[in-house]
Structure formats: C-alpha cells, structure tokens
C-alpha cells in the first residue's frame, strides 16, 4: 500500500507490539501513523473504513486532518489513542507515539500489555466532539479535572485540587473556585469544552487530539475555543492533531494539513501550500466548493457523484469515479505517493498542474 | 451557582470562607423539603433502627422470662399494665413488648446484613460480567437465570434441611437471596454506561478498569441499584419471616418477627395481639423502606435535584 517516505523505513522492519525505545525515534515527530488499515465485519462482509492512512504530527505544531463525514478521520484518531471500539479490527499498520511504538497487525491482546496500554494513553489527550456527553453527569467539574490529573500523575487529592484550580483558570473559566462545584448540566457548551480542554491538559500530555472539538459549538464560541487552543499550544508546546471538516478552521489553525478521502490520505503538505496550490483534484474540488468572501462567486461548484462504499479491496484510486482528471489508469492501478515540493505529498496519477 | 451548595459533595469541596450555609441548617432545609409520607417513613425506620440497636436495654423484661401466672394478658388491660406488661403476654406469660423489641432487632439485623451481602455480591459479579465478557459473562448470566428460575423458598428449605440450621447459614441464605437481580441490573447498566462519551473520555486518560468501573461508571448507575436495594430489603425481611414462620428460620429461644407471627397463628381467635403486633411491625418497616427508596431514587439523580 501507500507509505510515506519517512515511515517506509519503519514499516519494513519487523517489530513486536508495544515496544518502547527512544533510540530510533526522530526528535521531530510526536505521532507517526504508518499504513493503518482498519476493518469492520458487517452482515455483508468486511468493510475498510480506513485503508492505508499514514500521517505525521511534528513536535509542537498542529496537523489539520480534514475530510468529509465517514472518511475515517475519527477512527484514525481512536486508533492513535488506542480506543478503537471492539468491533473494529486492525489489519495492519504501525503507530509511534514519542518513544513508544505499536504494531497493529497482530490484533492479539495479552494481559501483559495492559500496563503499556495505560502508559500509552497517558502520553496523549483527547478532546471530544460533544463536551456534554464526554463529562460524567454525576460528578462535579472540579472532581473530574482533579481525577484527570490524578490518573495521569498519581498526585494526592490536595495537589490535584490546586492543579485543577490552576487549569480551570488557565482555560478561561471565570470564578473557578465556585465552578469547581458545578455539575456538567449546569454549564454551557463552550464552558464544558473549556473544562474538557482543562482535563486534556492535566498532566501535560505531549499530544492533543481534538476530534471535531468545536463542531458542536456555535460560531462565536468556536472562535473562542480555537483561540484558546492556539494560545495554550504556543504556551505549552504541545503537538495537536486537529480533526475537522471545516476548511476555514484548518486554514486558521493548522501548520500542516492532511486531506482524507474514503479512508486514505490523498494529500499532505504545509497549509499555505495545499490551500494555494492544491495538487490532488479532490482537494481542489473541496476548495472550490467552499464559500469565500474575497471572490465574487455566484454559484458554488460541488463535486459530482458520491463517496464510494468502503468495500474491503479496491483497485486504483478511490476518487477516480468522481474525478474530472481521471484516466483509464486511475481505475486499474494503485496510486503511489509523489513528492511535490518540500513536504508536499500527493497520491494521484494526474495531479493538478502547478 | 448557589443552588449547587445544597449538595453534600459540594459542601465537602467548598472552601470554608464561602460556604453558603452551615451543615445543620442545610440538613434542616432538606428535612423540610421531604414530602410528609417520606418523613413518616423515615421516622418509622429511625425508630426501627434505634430499637434494633438498643432492644436489650429498652426491654422492660427479658424476652425469655416466663410468668405462668400472667398468661395471655390483653394489651393495655388494667391487670396487664399493673404487672408492667404494656402490650400483654403470650401463652407462657412472656412480655410481648420485650419480645417485639428483640424480634425487631433480630429481623432488621438479618435483613440488613442479607441485603448488603446480596447487593455487594451481585454488583461485583455484574461488574465482572460486564468487564470480562465472553465465558465469564455467560457463566454469571447462567447462574442468574438458574436462580431466577428456582423459587428461592425451595432452595432455602433444601439448604436448611440438608445442612442443618445455624445462624451463619441463615445469614448466608439471606445474602444469596436476591443477588441475581443486582447482577443482572449492574451488568446491563454498565454495558450501556460504558459506551457513553464520558466513559471513553476516562479511558482516554489512561484510567485503569477498576478506576473506570468503581469511580466513574458505578456512581452513574447507582440509583437503579439503590432502588433495587430498597425493594430487596423488605423482601428479605419477608423471606426471613416466612422461613421463621415455617419453623425453619430463627429457632427458639431466640425470636424474630416471623417466629412470633408463627407462634401467634395458633391464637388468632383467642389472643389476636400475638399475631397482629409483629405483623404490624413487619408491615410498617417494609412499607417505610419502599417509600424511602423511591424518594431516594429521585434524590440521587442530580438533574432531578430540586434547588
């Protein structure tokens, strides 16, 4: 399948599950996902919602992961966080998080792995789409932030309380002392998301995965949360994997961007480059159908057709049936990645002309 | 946020300076917020617990002391009151009030112990089944179905008949009674709670399964379990009384409400108080517990909690 040049070296090696070694980890990447393939068994046979995703989140920067609903963004995140639902099976792939490495091909789970699994999860933090559902309804907000800190660091109740107050203040919650005693149903959506971010930041994780973190919020609150996240990232030097289907948000937040389509990453590169000179016809199509204020466009230009069903094996490019530039070769032979300028990679036989 | 201050957990977290009101007055406010029926039920249960705790000191006579000259005296009768037997005496001249106090102690203690054992055992097995899944789950659920399909009275009779009647065995029986409802309930509730966003969020923090189940999920599914407890407690009292009534439970000279009821059965036409008095105590305590449990269920849900 498709493998990025930087991770091809890793994928070719034989590695055991859950190995931890600092020697081979390049200093610049916090998270590396290599050739991830996930499968779900259904009544009509297995489907592959993720087939061959590779991406890299460099230290201290933000990777924007964009794509339409059902393209595998969330499953990729859950795989990275080791939170895959039980009905999803990893076929192959490898994920590296800081100094830990995990091969996903075995699928076997042994009891010895439990400690490593917890250690893995403690290195990253997730901010979920629906903050109201992601908070425990019967515990106070303060208790939950304290708990997050205690799980990560094993700190005492007293230390956790001081830390929680500091975190709530840091994420911009007014009067954190009294808000500590509030229950989640007493908070607004924006306030809950701030609490979720406070929980995520507890114990200083090196990677923050924000899975549609602002989608459930209205636009003004969304802007506040995005500003907060950028501020905190600059302050704490945390790497962020920012998942969204909002192109405008990606342009604002991300340093680099990865565009997903039907379970694969079709294009990655620095945000400015990808947005100004998209190489993949899908990216170009997406950008064409986003409304813009700086140009006079009478009608938006949608992409014809619809997303293909995620069947197990497919030949050629998944976007070929909808692609205006497709040729006969696109439906038969698999696409490989080609570099196009520094750090700009596209998976297409006929990329857009520069 | 001042309305939050009314809850116990919030009180504990509150810094001393900004505590809105003192503990005592908050308790008083909560007492006044209770509906009259709940207040009455709570009062009866408090009396029952106090009686259960201090029966031996409160009883005017020893519950075993016979007085054949004053047999079958009528409660509140001039003659009985003069002899100090306010609630009359039984066929051996034993003081009914004293016996009633001790019987309440024995029955309430047994039911309490049995309910707690059953609840802890059942919930633990439910958690185990939900967490492990696979054959553990199937085994636990098979045991649940097996017990649910067997009338418990038959199991109890068989065990008591074969293994002999000892107090320890009897307590164990009380504990085994009803565990399956907790197990089934806890398993189902946890399986659905586990899929909620907050459960995934806690797992993403790197919390261990014990922490996830005991500190995060269990408090969320507590209210149905508490309701089940409140339903189970009266049933356990009734089971104890049924077995004692049949002569297989508490053995004389020790007494219990069921045993008193069983003895009083023979005198229903001549000495009504021997059956009616313990029967009334059984009725009052079980009803009170059910009313209180129902009220507790509403209180335990923070979204239903009134200001």
XYZ file of C-alpha atoms in Angstrom:
661
model
C 0.000 0.000 0.000
C 0.949 3.625 0.258
C 3.764 4.507 2.566
C 5.218 7.880 3.226
C 8.970 8.123 2.567
C 9.692 8.987 6.202
C 7.902 5.990 7.619
C 8.702 3.412 4.975
C 11.862 2.639 6.902
C 9.751 1.749 9.921
C 7.117 -0.300 8.189
C 9.663 -2.565 6.564
C 11.100 -3.562 9.929
C 9.814 -6.443 11.913
C 8.710 -5.073 15.243
C 6.941 -6.562 18.165
C 3.822 -4.997 19.547
C 4.232 -2.221 22.111
C 7.962 -1.806 22.044
C 9.462 1.215 23.731
C 12.785 2.518 22.540
C 13.968 6.064 22.320
C 16.898 5.456 20.012
C 15.070 5.188 16.710
C 12.517 7.911 17.358
C 13.230 11.010 15.315
C 13.167 14.026 17.571
C 10.809 15.972 15.391
C 7.726 13.728 15.304
C 5.351 13.202 18.215
C 2.934 10.895 16.425
C 3.535 8.788 13.362
C 0.872 6.608 11.819
C 2.103 4.292 9.096
C -0.092 2.395 6.641
C -3.021 1.955 9.015
C -5.735 -0.402 7.773
C -8.898 -0.936 9.837
C -11.642 -3.385 9.086
C -15.193 -3.808 10.368
C -17.162 -7.007 9.878
C -20.698 -6.417 8.706
C -23.520 -8.682 7.588
C -22.469 -8.048 4.009
C -18.818 -8.878 4.552
C -15.921 -6.819 5.847
C -15.578 -3.127 5.063
C -12.481 -0.995 5.339
C -13.288 2.495 6.593
C -9.554 3.185 6.911
C -7.258 1.714 4.296
C -3.667 2.795 4.331
C -3.535 6.009 6.321
C -0.113 7.482 7.016
C 0.439 10.743 8.785
C 2.943 12.538 10.968
C 2.381 15.121 13.665
C 5.608 17.079 14.166
C 6.523 18.222 17.674
C 4.989 21.476 18.802
C 2.917 22.019 15.681
C -0.633 21.421 14.558
C -1.674 18.960 11.915
C -5.115 19.582 10.491
C -6.855 16.391 9.386
C -9.714 17.225 7.034
C -12.191 15.148 5.127
C -15.910 14.630 4.835
C -18.017 12.598 7.270
C -17.222 8.890 7.230
C -13.821 9.203 5.585
C -12.096 7.605 8.575
C -10.853 10.665 10.464
C -12.288 9.671 13.826
C -11.284 6.014 13.535
C -7.720 7.083 12.768
C -7.740 9.213 15.932
C -9.208 6.430 18.038
C -6.570 4.052 16.736
C -3.874 6.550 17.668
C -5.357 6.878 21.157
C -5.765 3.095 21.489
C -9.519 3.479 21.918
C -10.829 1.509 18.950
C -14.305 0.066 19.513
C -14.321 -3.711 19.907
C -15.951 -4.305 16.515
C -13.131 -2.581 14.644
C -10.189 -4.785 13.745
C -6.749 -3.525 12.864
C -5.472 -5.346 9.800
C -2.055 -3.759 9.680
C -0.252 -0.571 10.425
C 2.097 0.882 12.914
C 1.724 3.805 15.252
C 4.512 5.556 17.049
C 3.932 7.936 19.909
C 7.052 9.622 21.293
C 9.252 6.772 22.500
C 6.580 4.053 22.245
C 5.784 2.009 19.210
C 2.904 -0.247 18.427
C 2.395 -2.701 15.619
C -1.278 -3.214 14.906
C -1.063 -6.305 12.737
C -1.364 -8.904 15.475
C -4.672 -7.848 16.959
C -3.962 -10.218 19.825
C -4.266 -8.724 23.275
C -2.254 -10.158 26.106
C -2.650 -9.204 29.736
C 0.954 -8.082 29.950
C 0.108 -5.251 27.582
C -2.321 -3.579 29.967
C 0.331 -1.523 31.741
C 1.806 -0.354 28.456
C -1.629 0.458 27.150
C -2.280 2.778 30.099
C 1.171 4.336 29.692
C 0.368 4.941 26.021
C -2.912 6.621 26.786
C -1.338 8.840 29.417
C 1.010 10.355 26.842
C -1.768 11.868 24.805
C -5.060 13.547 25.473
C -8.282 13.712 23.525
C -10.844 16.461 23.302
C -14.118 15.041 22.082
C -16.765 16.384 19.778
C -19.639 16.612 22.237
C -18.369 18.064 25.513
C -21.646 17.498 27.339
C -21.540 13.762 26.627
C -17.868 13.485 27.466
C -18.314 14.758 31.019
C -19.583 12.491 33.769
C -23.055 13.757 34.697
C -22.954 12.747 38.360
C -19.572 14.196 39.274
C -18.663 17.832 39.765
C -16.481 19.529 37.215
C -13.741 20.069 39.779
C -13.732 16.402 40.712
C -13.328 15.407 37.077
C -10.414 17.745 36.409
C -8.788 16.546 39.616
C -9.384 12.952 38.590
C -7.783 13.532 35.181
C -4.703 14.935 36.886
C -4.587 12.134 39.448
C -4.932 9.403 36.810
C -2.054 10.867 34.833
C 0.313 11.732 37.644
C -0.833 9.778 40.702
C -0.866 13.019 42.669
C -2.547 13.468 46.038
C -6.032 14.933 46.334
C -4.671 18.184 47.732
C -2.110 18.648 44.938
C -4.724 17.732 42.330
C -7.100 20.332 43.719
C -4.542 23.105 43.392
C -3.649 21.917 39.889
C -7.319 21.726 38.864
C -7.973 25.281 40.034
C -4.964 26.456 38.030
C -6.088 24.551 34.927
C -9.633 25.876 35.073
C -8.284 29.398 35.432
C -5.915 28.827 32.535
C -8.668 27.737 30.149
C -10.546 30.915 30.951
C -13.283 29.785 33.301
C -14.400 32.721 35.409
C -14.542 32.173 39.150
C -13.019 28.653 39.028
C -13.420 28.201 42.784
C -17.203 28.110 42.587
C -17.257 26.424 39.157
C -15.345 23.511 40.667
C -18.549 22.619 42.470
C -20.779 22.804 39.383
C -22.200 19.745 37.667
C -21.813 19.411 33.884
C -25.507 20.073 33.211
C -25.086 23.470 34.831
C -22.512 24.584 32.256
C -22.931 25.894 28.723
C -21.439 24.040 25.764
C -18.480 26.397 25.451
C -17.839 26.207 29.172
C -17.960 22.385 29.068
C -15.471 22.331 26.201
C -13.150 24.547 28.241
C -13.442 22.035 31.073
C -12.665 19.203 28.628
C -9.573 21.089 27.485
C -8.551 21.623 31.109
C -8.906 17.857 31.652
C -6.923 17.151 28.491
C -4.100 19.437 29.597
C -3.866 17.869 33.052
C -0.507 16.217 33.438
C 1.000 17.940 30.377
C 0.420 15.407 27.578
C 2.711 15.811 24.596
C -0.040 15.286 22.052
C -3.556 16.656 21.998
C -6.069 15.045 19.657
C -9.008 17.351 19.051
C -11.678 15.317 17.254
C -14.163 17.826 15.857
C -13.672 19.668 19.131
C -15.527 22.782 18.035
C -18.178 21.291 15.756
C -20.916 21.175 18.396
C -20.385 24.807 19.380
C -21.825 27.909 17.791
C -19.531 30.094 15.713
C -18.554 32.750 18.249
C -17.818 30.160 20.945
C -15.963 28.127 18.329
C -13.689 31.084 17.642
C -13.007 31.490 21.359
C -12.151 27.818 21.794
C -9.884 27.835 18.744
C -8.078 30.919 20.063
C -7.719 29.255 23.447
C -6.256 26.110 21.929
C -3.742 28.071 19.852
C -2.748 30.106 22.868
C -2.260 27.037 25.041
C -0.372 25.222 22.338
C 2.090 28.082 21.958
C 2.469 28.255 25.715
C 2.853 24.533 26.441
C 4.494 23.430 23.195
C 2.049 20.552 22.779
C 1.591 18.931 19.384
C -2.010 18.965 18.179
C -3.878 16.692 15.796
C -6.835 18.819 14.832
C -9.606 16.880 13.149
C -12.383 18.755 11.414
C -14.401 19.005 8.256
C -14.244 22.786 8.344
C -11.676 24.011 5.813
C -11.748 27.556 7.142
C -10.840 26.327 10.596
C -7.935 24.304 9.244
C -6.597 27.303 7.359
C -6.654 29.232 10.595
C -5.271 26.637 12.987
C -3.071 24.117 11.242
C 0.597 24.357 10.316
C 0.341 21.327 8.061
C -2.742 19.694 6.634
C -3.669 16.145 5.645
C -6.677 15.671 3.393
C -8.515 12.357 3.712
C -10.813 10.760 1.212
C -12.532 7.371 1.590
C -10.070 6.021 4.129
C -6.807 7.270 2.657
C -4.765 10.415 2.919
C -4.746 11.907 -0.563
C -2.623 14.955 0.078
C -0.410 16.353 2.817
C 1.620 19.499 2.992
C 2.080 22.865 4.632
C -1.333 24.513 4.987
C -0.478 27.574 2.866
C 0.879 25.452 0.040
C -2.022 22.999 -0.020
C -4.616 25.757 0.084
C -2.931 27.955 -2.502
C -1.818 25.265 -4.925
C -3.749 22.051 -4.242
C -2.223 19.100 -6.075
C -4.991 16.500 -5.692
C -8.179 17.007 -7.703
C -10.218 16.199 -4.568
C -8.553 18.950 -2.544
C -9.017 21.329 -5.433
C -12.688 20.366 -5.621
C -13.152 20.845 -1.883
C -11.621 24.299 -2.019
C -13.759 25.228 -4.992
C -16.948 24.400 -3.152
C -16.045 26.330 -0.001
C -17.721 29.746 0.070
C -15.269 32.640 0.046
C -15.663 36.272 0.892
C -12.770 37.547 -1.160
C -14.059 36.396 -4.531
C -17.257 37.026 -6.405
C -18.710 33.585 -6.919
C -22.315 33.331 -7.976
C -22.683 29.591 -7.526
C -20.573 27.104 -5.627
C -19.101 24.286 -7.633
C -19.897 20.939 -5.990
C -18.040 17.701 -6.638
C -20.227 15.389 -8.705
C -21.079 11.887 -7.570
C -20.829 10.488 -4.059
C -18.338 8.741 -1.797
C -17.769 5.073 -2.735
C -18.803 2.330 -0.328
C -15.828 1.275 1.809
C -15.546 -2.274 0.478
C -12.636 -4.380 1.570
C -10.441 -4.391 -1.509
C -10.382 -1.727 -4.134
C -8.369 -1.166 -7.220
C -6.909 2.123 -8.272
C -7.834 5.492 -6.900
C -10.966 5.786 -4.732
C -11.692 9.225 -6.149
C -11.460 8.132 -9.794
C -15.243 7.806 -10.427
C -15.777 11.441 -9.401
C -12.550 12.874 -10.726
C -12.585 15.228 -13.729
C -8.965 14.339 -14.492
C -9.307 10.549 -14.245
C -7.954 8.302 -16.984
C -8.243 4.542 -17.548
C -5.110 4.034 -15.496
C -6.773 5.557 -12.403
C -9.330 2.762 -12.095
C -6.857 -0.068 -12.516
C -3.502 0.691 -10.937
C -2.919 1.769 -7.378
C -1.749 5.296 -6.815
C 1.600 5.929 -5.179
C 2.691 8.986 -3.332
C 4.790 11.528 -5.057
C 6.588 14.453 -3.535
C 5.813 17.850 -4.920
C 7.974 20.486 -3.379
C 9.224 20.249 0.174
C 6.914 18.281 2.485
C 4.084 18.441 -0.044
C 2.982 14.914 -0.938
C 0.107 13.856 -3.167
C -1.354 10.460 -4.030
C -2.552 10.937 -7.593
C -1.676 9.804 -11.109
C -2.673 13.115 -12.627
C -2.111 15.875 -10.096
C -3.249 19.390 -10.781
C -0.783 21.440 -12.825
C 1.266 23.853 -10.773
C -24.224 28.516 41.286
C -25.587 28.954 44.817
C -28.009 26.080 44.270
C -25.083 23.689 43.991
C -24.101 24.422 47.555
C -27.014 22.362 48.841
C -25.408 19.039 47.952
C -23.238 17.052 50.251
C -20.342 16.583 47.844
C -20.280 20.257 47.097
C -20.159 21.099 50.792
C -17.087 18.962 51.158
C -15.295 20.724 48.313
C -16.295 24.215 49.327
C -13.655 26.429 50.874
C -14.652 27.322 54.450
C -14.957 31.051 53.739
C -17.552 30.874 51.010
C -19.713 28.065 52.401
C -23.224 29.383 51.852
C -24.821 27.870 54.938
C -23.900 25.661 57.824
C -24.353 21.890 57.717
C -27.087 21.784 60.350
C -29.376 24.294 58.664
C -28.856 22.609 55.287
C -29.986 19.355 56.880
C -32.997 21.072 58.322
C -33.887 22.553 54.931
C -33.596 19.134 53.347
C -35.810 17.609 56.016
C -38.451 20.211 55.326
C -38.267 19.557 51.597
C -39.323 15.931 52.179
C -42.926 15.010 51.411
C -44.922 14.059 54.565
C -45.110 10.381 53.595
C -41.339 10.202 53.288
C -40.895 11.994 56.599
C -43.209 9.465 58.232
C -41.394 6.560 56.617
C -38.032 7.918 57.698
C -39.317 8.351 61.244
C -40.549 4.748 61.392
C -37.235 3.483 60.060
C -35.267 5.598 62.510
C -37.366 4.136 65.334
C -36.813 0.627 63.934
C -33.050 1.168 63.775
C -32.935 2.658 67.277
C -34.973 -0.281 68.561
C -32.722 -2.697 66.721
C -29.664 -1.098 68.240
C -30.879 -0.812 71.813
C -33.503 -3.534 72.171
C -31.791 -5.335 75.043
C -31.551 -2.182 77.128
C -35.018 -0.941 76.306
C -36.881 -4.137 77.031
C -38.605 -3.980 80.430
C -38.310 -7.768 80.859
C -36.052 -10.457 79.495
C -37.625 -11.729 76.300
C -37.246 -15.292 77.563
C -38.638 -14.763 81.070
C -41.814 -16.754 81.543
C -44.548 -15.928 84.056
C -47.129 -18.676 84.019
C -49.422 -16.816 86.438
C -49.900 -13.991 83.925
C -50.500 -15.852 80.672
C -52.227 -14.360 77.617
C -52.822 -10.957 79.141
C -54.550 -8.425 76.889
C -52.523 -5.332 75.863
C -53.326 -2.146 77.783
C -55.585 -4.164 80.069
C -55.651 -2.855 83.661
C -54.299 -6.109 85.031
C -51.525 -6.333 82.413
C -50.438 -2.715 82.893
C -50.357 -3.230 86.625
C -47.941 -6.139 86.094
C -45.834 -3.986 83.721
C -46.829 -5.904 80.552
C -47.981 -2.928 78.430
C -48.510 -4.997 75.309
C -49.726 -8.088 77.107
C -48.140 -11.515 77.409
C -48.093 -14.710 75.369
C -49.017 -18.304 76.152
C -46.029 -18.692 78.504
C -46.527 -15.322 80.138
C -43.564 -13.727 78.334
C -43.709 -9.947 77.905
C -44.826 -9.206 74.321
C -43.234 -5.729 74.244
C -39.831 -7.108 75.199
C -40.135 -9.909 72.697
C -41.240 -7.497 69.992
C -38.186 -5.280 70.581
C -35.752 -8.204 70.402
C -37.585 -9.709 67.403
C -37.302 -6.402 65.543
C -33.613 -6.316 66.334
C -33.032 -9.816 65.001
C -35.146 -9.373 61.874
C -33.797 -5.942 60.912
C -30.202 -7.007 61.527
C -30.636 -10.164 59.438
C -32.361 -8.342 56.615
C -29.782 -5.573 56.608
C -26.879 -7.974 56.607
C -28.508 -10.139 53.953
C -29.343 -7.182 51.703
C -25.841 -5.748 51.928
C -24.227 -9.115 51.210
C -26.560 -9.666 48.261
C -26.036 -6.180 46.866
C -22.246 -6.305 47.094
C -22.032 -9.855 45.748
C -24.469 -9.214 42.910
C -22.952 -5.887 41.877
C -19.440 -7.321 41.966
C -20.463 -10.229 39.742
C -22.316 -7.813 37.452
C -19.202 -5.666 37.070
C -17.113 -8.749 36.417
C -19.522 -9.992 33.763
C -19.697 -6.604 32.058
C -15.949 -6.056 32.090
C -14.762 -9.535 31.148
C -17.475 -10.556 28.717
C -17.048 -13.920 26.997
C -17.384 -17.060 29.062
C -17.266 -15.206 32.400
C -20.280 -13.203 31.322
C -22.113 -16.316 30.146
C -21.373 -18.199 33.347
C -22.603 -15.378 35.572
C -25.714 -14.907 33.479
C -26.370 -18.648 33.556
C -26.209 -18.597 37.347
C -28.546 -15.599 37.340
C -31.060 -17.417 35.149
C -30.774 -20.538 37.230
C -31.518 -18.720 40.448
C -34.279 -16.651 38.891
C -35.965 -19.823 37.644
C -35.883 -21.579 41.028
C -38.316 -20.450 43.728
C -35.933 -19.242 46.405
C -38.047 -20.632 49.222
C -37.382 -24.130 47.859
C -33.620 -23.526 47.718
C -33.697 -22.147 51.252
C -35.763 -25.041 52.586
C -33.491 -27.573 50.930
C -30.310 -25.955 52.216
C -31.645 -25.603 55.745
C -32.950 -29.157 55.727
C -29.712 -30.718 54.455
C -27.091 -28.525 56.080
C -28.800 -28.016 59.402
C -29.993 -24.780 60.876
C -27.273 -22.430 62.016
C -27.336 -18.666 62.237
C -24.335 -18.336 59.892
C -26.021 -20.420 57.207
C -29.188 -18.434 57.643
C -27.340 -15.130 57.142
C -25.637 -16.599 54.074
C -29.023 -17.584 52.670
C -30.329 -14.061 53.212
C -27.293 -12.801 51.310
C -27.681 -15.179 48.397
C -31.323 -14.205 48.133
C -31.701 -11.503 45.507
C -28.094 -11.233 44.346
C -29.143 -12.135 40.830
C -31.258 -9.012 40.370
C -28.295 -6.788 41.252
C -26.009 -8.758 38.964
C -28.358 -8.525 36.012
C -29.116 -4.871 36.675
C -25.497 -3.835 37.214
C -24.298 -5.715 34.125
C -26.907 -4.182 31.837
C -26.465 -0.670 33.185
C -22.693 -0.845 32.985
C -22.721 -2.214 29.452
C -24.705 0.787 28.306
C -22.872 3.298 30.517
C -19.566 2.048 29.145
C -20.458 3.285 25.671
C -21.136 6.842 26.831
C -18.792 9.639 25.912
C -17.552 10.149 29.432
C -16.509 6.511 29.739
C -14.453 6.772 26.559
C -13.042 10.069 27.860
C -11.958 8.459 31.119
C -10.407 5.554 29.242
C -8.556 8.028 27.031
C -6.996 9.487 30.173
C -5.364 6.132 30.825
C -7.502 5.156 33.812
C -7.375 1.522 34.900
C -10.513 -0.624 34.533
C -11.021 -0.719 38.323
C -10.960 3.051 38.432
C -13.277 3.334 35.456
C -15.874 0.975 36.891
C -15.759 1.876 40.565
C -15.181 5.613 40.470
C -16.838 6.669 37.232
C -19.402 4.193 35.988
C -20.806 2.821 39.240
C -21.858 6.232 40.620
C -23.727 6.769 37.368
C -25.743 3.581 37.633
C -26.190 3.828 41.400
C -29.776 4.999 41.501
C -31.407 1.912 39.941
C -29.260 -0.224 42.241
C -30.392 1.760 45.276
C -33.993 1.362 44.209
C -33.379 -2.343 43.856
C -31.862 -2.354 47.334
C -34.922 -0.659 48.767
C -37.163 -3.202 47.050
C -34.973 -6.063 48.122
C -34.762 -5.089 51.786
C -38.474 -5.632 52.539
C -38.374 -8.837 50.512
C -35.510 -10.080 52.638
C -37.471 -9.260 55.798
C -40.404 -11.152 54.322
C -38.198 -14.118 53.444
C -36.810 -14.222 56.958
C -40.313 -14.047 58.430
C -41.626 -16.692 56.038
C -38.853 -19.139 56.916
C -39.212 -18.455 60.618
C -42.971 -18.746 60.333
C -42.452 -22.172 58.777
C -40.188 -23.058 61.673
C -37.022 -23.246 59.540
C -35.587 -19.856 60.331
C -34.755 -18.414 63.708
C -35.134 -21.113 66.333
C -36.484 -20.600 69.876
C -35.405 -19.451 72.389
C -34.162 -16.683 70.038
C -37.018 -14.878 68.436
C -37.792 -12.890 65.305
C -40.824 -11.166 63.876
C -41.637 -14.161 61.687
C -41.221 -16.575 64.519
C -43.537 -14.510 66.738
C -46.050 -14.396 63.907
C -45.825 -18.170 63.546
C -46.438 -18.743 67.218
C -49.289 -16.225 67.256
C -51.039 -18.055 64.425
C -52.396 -20.668 66.868
C -54.055 -17.985 68.963
C -55.550 -15.830 66.238
C -59.096 -16.252 67.571
C -58.335 -16.049 71.284
C -55.293 -13.754 71.529
C -55.176 -11.569 68.387
C -52.301 -9.379 69.592
C -49.779 -12.211 69.372
C -50.025 -12.197 65.568
C -51.213 -8.671 64.884
C -48.421 -6.851 66.717
C -45.432 -8.481 64.958
C -47.409 -8.388 61.702
C -47.885 -4.640 62.053
C -44.173 -4.106 62.675
C -43.326 -6.110 59.536
C -45.852 -4.111 57.531
C -44.667 -0.739 58.827
C -40.943 -1.329 58.262
C -41.267 -2.845 54.783
C -43.647 -0.135 53.592
C -41.431 2.627 55.011
C -38.389 1.209 53.307
C -40.152 1.099 49.943
C -41.364 4.696 50.256
C -37.938 5.917 51.285
C -36.218 4.020 48.486
C -38.468 5.554 45.890
C -37.767 9.019 47.221
C -34.047 8.317 47.327
C -34.062 7.378 43.662
C -35.343 10.825 42.717
C -32.813 12.495 45.003
C -29.819 10.600 43.657
C -30.308 11.933 40.151
C -28.532 15.306 40.064
C -30.649 16.527 37.170
C -33.818 15.913 39.185
C -32.433 17.512 42.323
C -34.563 20.456 43.366
C -32.796 23.737 44.345
